[in-house]
């Protein structure tokens, strides 16, 4: 059976600067050895090779983030060389017919911003939007899609509630303050970006889970909808990252029991429920991340096929899904878990010069992207 995807569907992969680039000094690298990504995948120097890999998968889009700490090493001081670096990267994407989707904030921060009180500073949104305005002005001739903030819910929960990521805060009260400042930063960025061009498409990428169990509605409200509700008049699309089902207090739906290398349950049907639930925002939807840690690439081929099958069903059911970005193009620095979890369609051989080795699943993904269809 052939399942066709809509015309002009965007097929891509996603990365984030700190996880792949290498050589970045920011609040994470400053937080001690465990948090220092070091040279990572040296994507900063090897991005052309990596974009060639994306091209070889017949992708027509690519999502990546710009590292604020590189661009603005001191408040109000912009580094022209770094601006040129990302400009060149964007040009290399365009040369390969890969539509750039830029994330402006994927969790890592300039040290000076943190020293000023990070997202708890009452001027945080002023600093952030200053950076946003600079970037969008610089690349406005090349980029249309802007993702202001990656997974504000995951970020606030690790960095301000559980306290296992910089700045290691554990305070429910502070979470509320940070949420307020992130929402404010997004809304101001939205206005700024639209002032630069009304045609630009602006959104966030939220992490939505497929919740099960008795606390389903409560958790959906706080985890899946808090940010989308807060910014709902300030988004041109809904960006969603889907990874897992979460059962809170008794499982009502049974997941199929398969798990990734990180013990995350694999539940492809979950993406269908998550997508259906996003219809309420009446905006185009982009799946800005979806993937799994699977070093042996044993489960990834089926993972991709099964998730896309459910995505297709959601589209048939009326959800306006316009793109899919697999996480990730290459193996990378998985935050506090280090380099062990392998999320890449392409393996990085860390012991052998960071050699790029495409996994078999990349061929399967390439075939789907080429045909704009699943053959199941
Ligand atoms: C994040 C990525 C991360 C991935 C896998 C998402 O929550 O945006 O940075 O690597 O999940 O954990």
mmCIF file of C-alpha atoms and ligand atoms in Angstrom:
data_model
loop_
_atom_site.group_PDB
_atom_site.id
_atom_site.type_symbol
_atom_site.label_atom_id
_atom_site.label_comp_id
_atom_site.label_asym_id
_atom_site.label_seq_id
_atom_site.Cartn_x
_atom_site.Cartn_y
_atom_site.Cartn_z
ATOM 1 C CA UNK A 1 0.000 0.000 0.000
ATOM 2 C CA UNK A 2 1.283 3.484 -0.905
ATOM 3 C CA UNK A 3 0.571 6.317 1.519
ATOM 4 C CA UNK A 4 1.145 9.638 -0.234
ATOM 5 C CA UNK A 5 2.082 12.740 1.771
ATOM 6 C CA UNK A 6 0.804 16.208 0.834
ATOM 7 C CA UNK A 7 2.446 18.127 -1.993
ATOM 8 C CA UNK A 8 5.369 20.325 -0.873
ATOM 9 C CA UNK A 9 5.726 18.401 2.385
ATOM 10 C CA UNK A 10 8.984 19.266 4.164
ATOM 11 C CA UNK A 11 11.251 16.304 4.907
ATOM 12 C CA UNK A 12 14.251 16.939 7.075
ATOM 13 C CA UNK A 13 16.337 16.237 10.118
ATOM 14 C CA UNK A 14 17.041 18.414 13.145
ATOM 15 C CA UNK A 15 20.125 19.270 15.197
ATOM 16 C CA UNK A 16 21.029 21.913 17.773
ATOM 17 C CA UNK A 17 24.230 23.952 17.887
ATOM 18 C CA UNK A 18 25.639 22.879 21.239
ATOM 19 C CA UNK A 19 24.939 19.214 20.604
ATOM 20 C CA UNK A 20 26.909 19.039 17.352
ATOM 21 C CA UNK A 21 29.098 22.063 16.619
ATOM 22 C CA UNK A 22 31.943 21.843 19.112
ATOM 23 C CA UNK A 23 34.121 24.627 20.504
ATOM 24 C CA UNK A 24 31.308 26.592 22.155
ATOM 25 C CA UNK A 25 31.816 28.454 25.429
ATOM 26 C CA UNK A 26 28.473 28.937 27.172
ATOM 27 C CA UNK A 27 26.647 28.213 30.440
ATOM 28 C CA UNK A 28 26.839 24.444 29.833
ATOM 29 C CA UNK A 29 30.548 24.239 29.025
ATOM 30 C CA UNK A 30 31.074 26.431 32.086
ATOM 31 C CA UNK A 31 29.178 24.052 34.362
ATOM 32 C CA UNK A 32 31.881 21.376 34.617
ATOM 33 C CA UNK A 33 33.227 18.452 32.643
ATOM 34 C CA UNK A 34 29.989 16.492 32.499
ATOM 35 C CA UNK A 35 28.258 19.386 30.768
ATOM 36 C CA UNK A 36 31.048 20.290 28.372
ATOM 37 C CA UNK A 37 30.377 19.032 24.843
ATOM 38 C CA UNK A 38 33.983 19.785 23.856
ATOM 39 C CA UNK A 39 34.522 19.363 20.150
ATOM 40 C CA UNK A 40 31.221 17.399 19.877
ATOM 41 C CA UNK A 41 30.910 16.329 16.206
ATOM 42 C CA UNK A 42 32.941 19.284 14.909
ATOM 43 C CA UNK A 43 29.898 20.197 12.851
ATOM 44 C CA UNK A 44 31.080 23.820 13.048
ATOM 45 C CA UNK A 45 33.843 22.893 10.602
ATOM 46 C CA UNK A 46 32.192 19.953 8.862
ATOM 47 C CA UNK A 47 28.718 21.328 8.198
ATOM 48 C CA UNK A 48 29.067 21.053 4.413
ATOM 49 C CA UNK A 49 29.794 17.345 4.692
ATOM 50 C CA UNK A 50 26.802 16.981 7.023
ATOM 51 C CA UNK A 51 24.499 18.919 4.715
ATOM 52 C CA UNK A 52 25.636 16.635 1.892
ATOM 53 C CA UNK A 53 24.451 13.710 4.009
ATOM 54 C CA UNK A 54 21.076 15.409 4.500
ATOM 55 C CA UNK A 55 20.900 15.990 0.759
ATOM 56 C CA UNK A 56 21.761 12.357 0.086
ATOM 57 C CA UNK A 57 18.677 11.464 2.135
ATOM 58 C CA UNK A 58 16.603 13.438 -0.382
ATOM 59 C CA UNK A 59 15.659 15.958 2.298
ATOM 60 C CA UNK A 60 14.259 19.323 1.281
ATOM 61 C CA UNK A 61 14.551 21.040 4.687
ATOM 62 C CA UNK A 62 16.844 21.174 7.705
ATOM 63 C CA UNK A 63 16.304 22.432 11.248
ATOM 64 C CA UNK A 64 19.255 23.721 13.263
ATOM 65 C CA UNK A 65 19.944 26.291 15.960
ATOM 66 C CA UNK A 66 22.103 29.366 16.188
ATOM 67 C CA UNK A 67 24.305 29.658 19.267
ATOM 68 C CA UNK A 68 23.578 32.958 21.012
ATOM 69 C CA UNK A 69 26.898 32.773 22.928
ATOM 70 C CA UNK A 70 28.828 32.792 19.634
ATOM 71 C CA UNK A 71 26.877 35.675 18.104
ATOM 72 C CA UNK A 72 26.803 37.980 21.142
ATOM 73 C CA UNK A 73 29.850 37.223 23.310
ATOM 74 C CA UNK A 74 29.241 40.390 25.362
ATOM 75 C CA UNK A 75 25.944 42.212 25.860
ATOM 76 C CA UNK A 76 25.245 44.324 22.784
ATOM 77 C CA UNK A 77 28.481 43.262 21.053
ATOM 78 C CA UNK A 78 27.928 41.090 17.985
ATOM 79 C CA UNK A 79 30.633 38.952 16.432
ATOM 80 C CA UNK A 80 30.592 39.594 12.692
ATOM 81 C CA UNK A 81 32.729 36.545 11.959
ATOM 82 C CA UNK A 82 30.195 34.245 13.619
ATOM 83 C CA UNK A 83 27.337 35.981 11.829
ATOM 84 C CA UNK A 84 29.154 35.254 8.577
ATOM 85 C CA UNK A 85 29.691 31.647 9.633
ATOM 86 C CA UNK A 86 25.973 30.963 9.999
ATOM 87 C CA UNK A 87 25.211 32.956 6.874
ATOM 88 C CA UNK A 88 27.528 30.695 4.989
ATOM 89 C CA UNK A 89 25.891 27.626 6.568
ATOM 90 C CA UNK A 90 22.446 28.859 5.485
ATOM 91 C CA UNK A 91 23.757 29.502 1.970
ATOM 92 C CA UNK A 92 25.137 25.959 1.845
ATOM 93 C CA UNK A 93 21.703 24.640 2.809
ATOM 94 C CA UNK A 94 20.006 26.719 0.124
ATOM 95 C CA UNK A 95 22.555 25.565 -2.424
ATOM 96 C CA UNK A 96 21.395 22.017 -1.681
ATOM 97 C CA UNK A 97 17.707 22.989 -1.803
ATOM 98 C CA UNK A 98 17.311 22.434 1.933
ATOM 99 C CA UNK A 99 14.842 24.943 3.404
ATOM 100 C CA UNK A 100 16.313 26.307 6.645
ATOM 101 C CA UNK A 101 14.201 26.178 9.822
ATOM 102 C CA UNK A 102 16.129 28.161 12.417
ATOM 103 C CA UNK A 103 15.819 27.630 16.167
ATOM 104 C CA UNK A 104 16.800 30.777 18.033
ATOM 105 C CA UNK A 105 17.056 29.247 21.480
ATOM 106 C CA UNK A 106 17.851 25.571 22.091
ATOM 107 C CA UNK A 107 18.638 25.681 25.831
ATOM 108 C CA UNK A 108 22.198 27.029 25.983
ATOM 109 C CA UNK A 109 23.001 30.603 26.988
ATOM 110 C CA UNK A 110 25.819 33.128 26.929
ATOM 111 C CA UNK A 111 27.611 33.207 30.287
ATOM 112 C CA UNK A 112 27.003 36.973 30.666
ATOM 113 C CA UNK A 113 23.227 36.418 30.357
ATOM 114 C CA UNK A 114 23.367 33.819 33.130
ATOM 115 C CA UNK A 115 25.468 36.096 35.302
ATOM 116 C CA UNK A 116 22.801 38.742 34.947
ATOM 117 C CA UNK A 117 20.241 36.339 36.428
ATOM 118 C CA UNK A 118 19.330 34.337 33.285
ATOM 119 C CA UNK A 119 15.587 33.981 32.640
ATOM 120 C CA UNK A 120 14.812 35.339 36.085
ATOM 121 C CA UNK A 121 16.151 38.759 35.188
ATOM 122 C CA UNK A 122 13.282 41.164 34.556
ATOM 123 C CA UNK A 123 15.148 42.347 31.427
ATOM 124 C CA UNK A 124 15.685 38.813 30.086
ATOM 125 C CA UNK A 125 13.263 39.279 27.200
ATOM 126 C CA UNK A 126 14.929 42.552 26.268
ATOM 127 C CA UNK A 127 18.307 40.826 25.939
ATOM 128 C CA UNK A 128 16.861 37.876 24.066
ATOM 129 C CA UNK A 129 14.854 39.912 21.573
ATOM 130 C CA UNK A 130 17.860 42.100 20.901
ATOM 131 C CA UNK A 131 19.664 38.971 19.711
ATOM 132 C CA UNK A 132 16.591 37.777 17.805
ATOM 133 C CA UNK A 133 16.232 41.073 15.969
ATOM 134 C CA UNK A 134 19.882 41.053 14.954
ATOM 135 C CA UNK A 135 19.704 37.501 13.615
ATOM 136 C CA UNK A 136 16.468 37.949 11.703
ATOM 137 C CA UNK A 137 17.711 41.225 10.174
ATOM 138 C CA UNK A 138 20.924 39.491 9.119
ATOM 139 C CA UNK A 139 19.304 36.477 7.469
ATOM 140 C CA UNK A 140 15.962 37.907 6.345
ATOM 141 C CA UNK A 141 16.883 37.456 2.688
ATOM 142 C CA UNK A 142 17.445 33.714 3.204
ATOM 143 C CA UNK A 143 15.193 32.358 5.949
ATOM 144 C CA UNK A 144 11.426 32.190 6.300
ATOM 145 C CA UNK A 145 10.822 29.739 9.198
ATOM 146 C CA UNK A 146 11.741 30.773 12.741
ATOM 147 C CA UNK A 147 11.411 28.662 15.892
ATOM 148 C CA UNK A 148 11.972 30.989 18.829
ATOM 149 C CA UNK A 149 12.243 28.459 21.678
ATOM 150 C CA UNK A 150 12.859 24.729 21.742
ATOM 151 C CA UNK A 151 10.811 22.748 24.275
ATOM 152 C CA UNK A 152 10.249 25.412 26.915
ATOM 153 C CA UNK A 153 8.520 22.744 29.023
ATOM 154 C CA UNK A 154 11.488 20.337 29.041
ATOM 155 C CA UNK A 155 13.905 23.200 29.648
ATOM 156 C CA UNK A 156 12.063 24.673 32.627
ATOM 157 C CA UNK A 157 11.517 21.286 34.200
ATOM 158 C CA UNK A 158 15.194 20.186 34.024
ATOM 159 C CA UNK A 159 16.812 23.554 34.664
ATOM 160 C CA UNK A 160 14.482 25.065 37.236
ATOM 161 C CA UNK A 161 12.505 22.260 38.866
ATOM 162 C CA UNK A 162 14.582 19.065 38.852
ATOM 163 C CA UNK A 163 17.778 21.098 38.931
ATOM 164 C CA UNK A 164 19.881 18.655 36.888
ATOM 165 C CA UNK A 165 20.755 21.107 34.098
ATOM 166 C CA UNK A 166 22.288 24.570 34.313
ATOM 167 C CA UNK A 167 21.479 26.776 36.189
ATOM 168 C CA UNK A 168 20.529 23.901 38.574
ATOM 169 C CA UNK A 169 17.583 25.615 40.256
ATOM 170 C CA UNK A 170 14.917 23.678 42.126
ATOM 171 C CA UNK A 171 12.030 25.978 42.733
ATOM 172 C CA UNK A 172 8.434 25.794 41.667
ATOM 173 C CA UNK A 173 8.189 29.525 42.181
ATOM 174 C CA UNK A 174 11.140 30.186 39.851
ATOM 175 C CA UNK A 175 9.606 27.948 37.190
ATOM 176 C CA UNK A 176 6.599 30.270 37.077
ATOM 177 C CA UNK A 177 8.847 33.313 36.685
ATOM 178 C CA UNK A 178 10.844 31.675 33.914
ATOM 179 C CA UNK A 179 7.682 30.566 32.107
ATOM 180 C CA UNK A 180 6.423 34.147 32.216
ATOM 181 C CA UNK A 181 9.685 35.463 30.792
ATOM 182 C CA UNK A 182 9.873 32.820 28.070
ATOM 183 C CA UNK A 183 6.309 33.507 26.979
ATOM 184 C CA UNK A 184 7.025 37.215 26.991
ATOM 185 C CA UNK A 185 10.241 36.668 25.009
ATOM 186 C CA UNK A 186 8.386 34.622 22.428
ATOM 187 C CA UNK A 187 5.580 37.160 21.989
ATOM 188 C CA UNK A 188 7.995 40.054 21.619
ATOM 189 C CA UNK A 189 10.102 38.049 19.163
ATOM 190 C CA UNK A 190 6.974 37.223 17.177
ATOM 191 C CA UNK A 191 6.173 40.905 16.808
ATOM 192 C CA UNK A 192 9.746 41.817 15.890
ATOM 193 C CA UNK A 193 10.043 39.041 13.314
ATOM 194 C CA UNK A 194 6.722 39.978 11.725
ATOM 195 C CA UNK A 195 7.715 43.609 11.595
ATOM 196 C CA UNK A 196 10.758 42.584 9.595
ATOM 197 C CA UNK A 197 8.528 40.564 7.277
ATOM 198 C CA UNK A 198 4.829 39.764 7.641
ATOM 199 C CA UNK A 199 5.447 36.644 5.545
ATOM 200 C CA UNK A 200 7.776 35.023 8.026
ATOM 201 C CA UNK A 201 6.490 31.929 9.819
ATOM 202 C CA UNK A 202 7.077 31.937 13.550
ATOM 203 C CA UNK A 203 6.416 29.324 16.215
ATOM 204 C CA UNK A 204 7.888 27.331 19.071
ATOM 205 C CA UNK A 205 8.771 23.617 19.241
ATOM 206 C CA UNK A 206 7.036 22.146 22.272
ATOM 207 C CA UNK A 207 7.578 18.644 23.612
ATOM 208 C CA UNK A 208 4.199 16.903 23.689
ATOM 209 C CA UNK A 209 3.684 13.510 25.244
ATOM 210 C CA UNK A 210 0.876 11.079 24.700
ATOM 211 C CA UNK A 211 -0.439 10.900 28.245
ATOM 212 C CA UNK A 212 -2.313 7.923 29.575
ATOM 213 C CA UNK A 213 -3.813 7.093 32.913
ATOM 214 C CA UNK A 214 -6.025 8.920 35.312
ATOM 215 C CA UNK A 215 -3.963 12.121 35.310
ATOM 216 C CA UNK A 216 -4.159 12.394 31.492
ATOM 217 C CA UNK A 217 -6.162 15.612 31.273
ATOM 218 C CA UNK A 218 -4.278 17.354 34.042
ATOM 219 C CA UNK A 219 -0.885 16.489 32.496
ATOM 220 C CA UNK A 220 -1.981 17.400 28.990
ATOM 221 C CA UNK A 221 -3.054 20.760 30.261
ATOM 222 C CA UNK A 222 0.254 21.557 31.943
ATOM 223 C CA UNK A 223 2.764 19.754 29.760
ATOM 224 C CA UNK A 224 1.274 19.833 26.258
ATOM 225 C CA UNK A 225 -0.780 22.994 26.293
ATOM 226 C CA UNK A 226 0.578 25.525 28.743
ATOM 227 C CA UNK A 227 2.926 27.185 26.237
ATOM 228 C CA UNK A 228 0.768 26.724 23.158
ATOM 229 C CA UNK A 229 -2.183 28.291 24.990
ATOM 230 C CA UNK A 230 -0.084 31.176 26.252
ATOM 231 C CA UNK A 231 1.197 32.059 22.772
ATOM 232 C CA UNK A 232 -1.743 30.958 20.680
ATOM 233 C CA UNK A 233 -2.320 34.320 19.011
ATOM 234 C CA UNK A 234 1.402 34.627 18.423
ATOM 235 C CA UNK A 235 2.218 31.631 16.286
ATOM 236 C CA UNK A 236 1.934 30.962 12.579
ATOM 237 C CA UNK A 237 2.496 27.248 13.015
ATOM 238 C CA UNK A 238 2.520 24.691 15.760
ATOM 239 C CA UNK A 239 5.918 23.024 16.157
ATOM 240 C CA UNK A 240 5.801 19.754 18.040
ATOM 241 C CA UNK A 241 8.452 17.284 19.215
ATOM 242 C CA UNK A 242 7.126 13.827 19.996
ATOM 243 C CA UNK A 243 9.120 11.089 21.709
ATOM 244 C CA UNK A 244 7.173 9.139 24.307
ATOM 245 C CA UNK A 245 3.941 8.052 25.891
ATOM 246 C CA UNK A 246 3.736 8.768 29.601
ATOM 247 C CA UNK A 247 1.541 6.838 31.972
ATOM 248 C CA UNK A 248 0.607 8.636 35.117
ATOM 249 C CA UNK A 249 -1.165 6.560 37.674
ATOM 250 C CA UNK A 250 -2.238 3.399 35.876
ATOM 251 C CA UNK A 251 -1.944 2.703 32.234
ATOM 252 C CA UNK A 252 -5.203 2.806 30.368
ATOM 253 C CA UNK A 253 -3.806 2.258 26.868
ATOM 254 C CA UNK A 254 -1.150 -0.432 26.454
ATOM 255 C CA UNK A 255 2.034 0.614 24.675
ATOM 256 C CA UNK A 256 3.651 -2.185 22.674
ATOM 257 C CA UNK A 257 6.457 -2.600 25.166
ATOM 258 C CA UNK A 258 9.416 -1.863 22.860
ATOM 259 C CA UNK A 259 12.011 0.495 24.319
ATOM 260 C CA UNK A 260 14.878 2.607 23.003
ATOM 261 C CA UNK A 261 18.453 2.456 24.343
ATOM 262 C CA UNK A 262 17.390 5.108 26.857
ATOM 263 C CA UNK A 263 14.475 2.930 28.000
ATOM 264 C CA UNK A 264 11.983 5.304 26.468
ATOM 265 C CA UNK A 265 8.878 3.424 25.451
ATOM 266 C CA UNK A 266 8.203 3.287 21.719
ATOM 267 C CA UNK A 267 4.575 4.097 21.020
ATOM 268 C CA UNK A 268 4.029 5.274 17.434
ATOM 269 C CA UNK A 269 0.269 5.594 17.826
ATOM 270 C CA UNK A 270 0.963 8.304 20.393
ATOM 271 C CA UNK A 271 1.971 10.753 17.689
ATOM 272 C CA UNK A 272 -1.477 10.378 16.147
ATOM 273 C CA UNK A 273 -3.194 11.387 19.390
ATOM 274 C CA UNK A 274 -0.770 14.250 19.949
ATOM 275 C CA UNK A 275 -1.403 15.572 16.417
ATOM 276 C CA UNK A 276 -5.185 15.262 16.630
ATOM 277 C CA UNK A 277 -5.075 17.195 19.859
ATOM 278 C CA UNK A 278 -3.279 20.079 18.117
ATOM 279 C CA UNK A 279 -6.139 20.711 15.694
ATOM 280 C CA UNK A 280 -7.632 23.087 18.255
ATOM 281 C CA UNK A 281 -4.994 25.716 17.338
ATOM 282 C CA UNK A 282 -6.149 25.795 13.709
ATOM 283 C CA UNK A 283 -2.612 26.302 12.410
ATOM 284 C CA UNK A 284 -0.271 24.276 10.202
ATOM 285 C CA UNK A 285 1.732 21.736 12.191
ATOM 286 C CA UNK A 286 5.399 20.823 11.794
ATOM 287 C CA UNK A 287 6.832 17.800 13.567
ATOM 288 C CA UNK A 288 10.043 19.510 14.544
ATOM 289 C CA UNK A 289 11.550 16.409 16.235
ATOM 290 C CA UNK A 290 10.897 12.680 16.484
ATOM 291 C CA UNK A 291 13.445 9.936 16.944
ATOM 292 C CA UNK A 292 15.090 7.475 19.313
ATOM 293 C CA UNK A 293 18.398 6.389 20.792
ATOM 294 C CA UNK A 294 19.299 3.158 18.995
ATOM 295 C CA UNK A 295 23.040 2.563 18.565
ATOM 296 C CA UNK A 296 22.554 -0.696 16.662
ATOM 297 C CA UNK A 297 19.896 0.769 14.364
ATOM 298 C CA UNK A 298 17.746 -2.287 15.034
ATOM 299 C CA UNK A 299 14.563 -0.424 15.890
ATOM 300 C CA UNK A 300 14.940 2.821 13.971
ATOM 301 C CA UNK A 301 13.733 1.546 10.567
ATOM 302 C CA UNK A 302 10.447 0.310 12.008
ATOM 303 C CA UNK A 303 10.220 3.333 14.324
ATOM 304 C CA UNK A 304 10.325 5.671 11.314
ATOM 305 C CA UNK A 305 7.829 3.677 9.268
ATOM 306 C CA UNK A 306 5.366 3.252 12.143
ATOM 307 C CA UNK A 307 5.453 6.884 13.218
ATOM 308 C CA UNK A 308 4.987 8.074 9.655
ATOM 309 C CA UNK A 309 2.070 5.709 9.201
ATOM 310 C CA UNK A 310 0.315 7.303 12.170
ATOM 311 C CA UNK A 311 1.255 10.793 11.000
ATOM 312 C CA UNK A 312 -0.303 9.980 7.653
ATOM 313 C CA UNK A 313 -3.460 8.824 9.396
ATOM 314 C CA UNK A 314 -3.593 12.111 11.320
ATOM 315 C CA UNK A 315 -3.268 14.025 8.033
ATOM 316 C CA UNK A 316 -6.123 11.987 6.584
ATOM 317 C CA UNK A 317 -8.056 12.806 9.733
ATOM 318 C CA UNK A 318 -7.742 16.513 9.010
ATOM 319 C CA UNK A 319 -4.539 17.610 10.784
ATOM 320 C CA UNK A 320 -2.645 20.057 8.582
ATOM 321 C CA UNK A 321 0.832 18.516 9.019
ATOM 322 C CA UNK A 322 3.317 20.138 6.652
ATOM 323 C CA UNK A 323 6.671 18.694 7.632
ATOM 324 C CA UNK A 324 8.629 16.059 9.534
ATOM 325 C CA UNK A 325 12.125 16.487 10.996
ATOM 326 C CA UNK A 326 13.808 13.365 12.291
ATOM 327 C CA UNK A 327 15.981 13.764 15.389
ATOM 328 C CA UNK A 328 18.726 13.579 14.489
ATOM 329 C CA UNK A 329 20.900 13.894 11.401
ATOM 330 C CA UNK A 330 24.032 12.715 13.250
ATOM 331 C CA UNK A 331 24.798 11.248 16.688
ATOM 332 C CA UNK A 332 25.403 14.042 19.159
ATOM 333 C CA UNK A 333 25.858 15.278 22.733
ATOM 334 C CA UNK A 334 22.738 14.165 24.573
ATOM 335 C CA UNK A 335 22.922 16.786 27.339
ATOM 336 C CA UNK A 336 23.635 15.355 30.819
ATOM 337 C CA UNK A 337 23.727 11.835 29.291
ATOM 338 C CA UNK A 338 26.818 12.675 27.230
ATOM 339 C CA UNK A 339 27.704 10.985 23.946
ATOM 340 C CA UNK A 340 26.414 7.502 24.760
ATOM 341 C CA UNK A 341 22.827 7.713 23.424
ATOM 342 C CA UNK A 342 22.875 7.480 19.639
ATOM 343 C CA UNK A 343 20.086 9.384 17.953
ATOM 344 C CA UNK A 344 21.663 9.796 14.515
ATOM 345 C CA UNK A 345 20.533 8.534 11.161
ATOM 346 C CA UNK A 346 24.256 8.830 10.649
ATOM 347 C CA UNK A 347 26.683 7.360 13.170
ATOM 348 C CA UNK A 348 29.584 9.420 14.456
ATOM 349 C CA UNK A 349 32.669 7.335 15.138
ATOM 350 C CA UNK A 350 34.077 9.302 18.082
ATOM 351 C CA UNK A 351 37.171 7.095 18.185
ATOM 352 C CA UNK A 352 38.012 7.501 14.551
ATOM 353 C CA UNK A 353 38.259 11.138 13.637
ATOM 354 C CA UNK A 354 34.504 11.737 14.001
ATOM 355 C CA UNK A 355 33.937 9.755 10.851
ATOM 356 C CA UNK A 356 30.361 9.917 9.552
ATOM 357 C CA UNK A 357 28.845 6.484 8.840
ATOM 358 C CA UNK A 358 25.262 6.461 7.525
ATOM 359 C CA UNK A 359 23.113 3.877 9.305
ATOM 360 C CA UNK A 360 20.832 1.579 7.261
ATOM 361 C CA UNK A 361 17.775 3.539 8.474
ATOM 362 C CA UNK A 362 19.062 6.600 6.608
ATOM 363 C CA UNK A 363 18.490 4.707 3.333
ATOM 364 C CA UNK A 364 14.941 3.921 4.331
ATOM 365 C CA UNK A 365 14.309 7.536 5.252
ATOM 366 C CA UNK A 366 15.891 8.654 1.957
ATOM 367 C CA UNK A 367 13.501 6.456 -0.002
ATOM 368 C CA UNK A 368 10.453 7.866 1.812
ATOM 369 C CA UNK A 369 11.626 11.442 1.253
ATOM 370 C CA UNK A 370 12.306 10.790 -2.432
ATOM 371 C CA UNK A 371 8.855 9.347 -3.013
ATOM 372 C CA UNK A 372 7.056 11.708 -0.632
ATOM 373 C CA UNK A 373 5.283 8.521 0.292
ATOM 374 C CA UNK A 374 5.428 5.399 2.424
ATOM 375 C CA UNK A 375 5.327 2.032 0.762
ATOM 376 C CA UNK A 376 4.040 -0.428 3.358
HETATM 377 C C1 LIG B 1 15.600 17.907 22.491
HETATM 378 C C2 LIG B 1 16.920 17.448 21.919
HETATM 379 C C3 LIG B 1 17.318 16.110 22.492
HETATM 380 C C4 LIG B 1 16.249 15.105 22.117
HETATM 381 C C5 LIG B 1 16.505 13.705 22.633
HETATM 382 C C6 LIG B 1 14.582 16.802 22.645
HETATM 383 O O1 LIG B 1 13.954 16.893 23.885
HETATM 384 O O2 LIG B 1 15.099 19.011 21.806
HETATM 385 O O3 LIG B 1 17.892 18.445 22.163
HETATM 386 O O4 LIG B 1 18.564 15.687 22.091
HETATM 387 O O5 LIG B 1 15.013 15.505 22.630
HETATM 388 O O6 LIG B 1 16.485 13.669 24.014
#
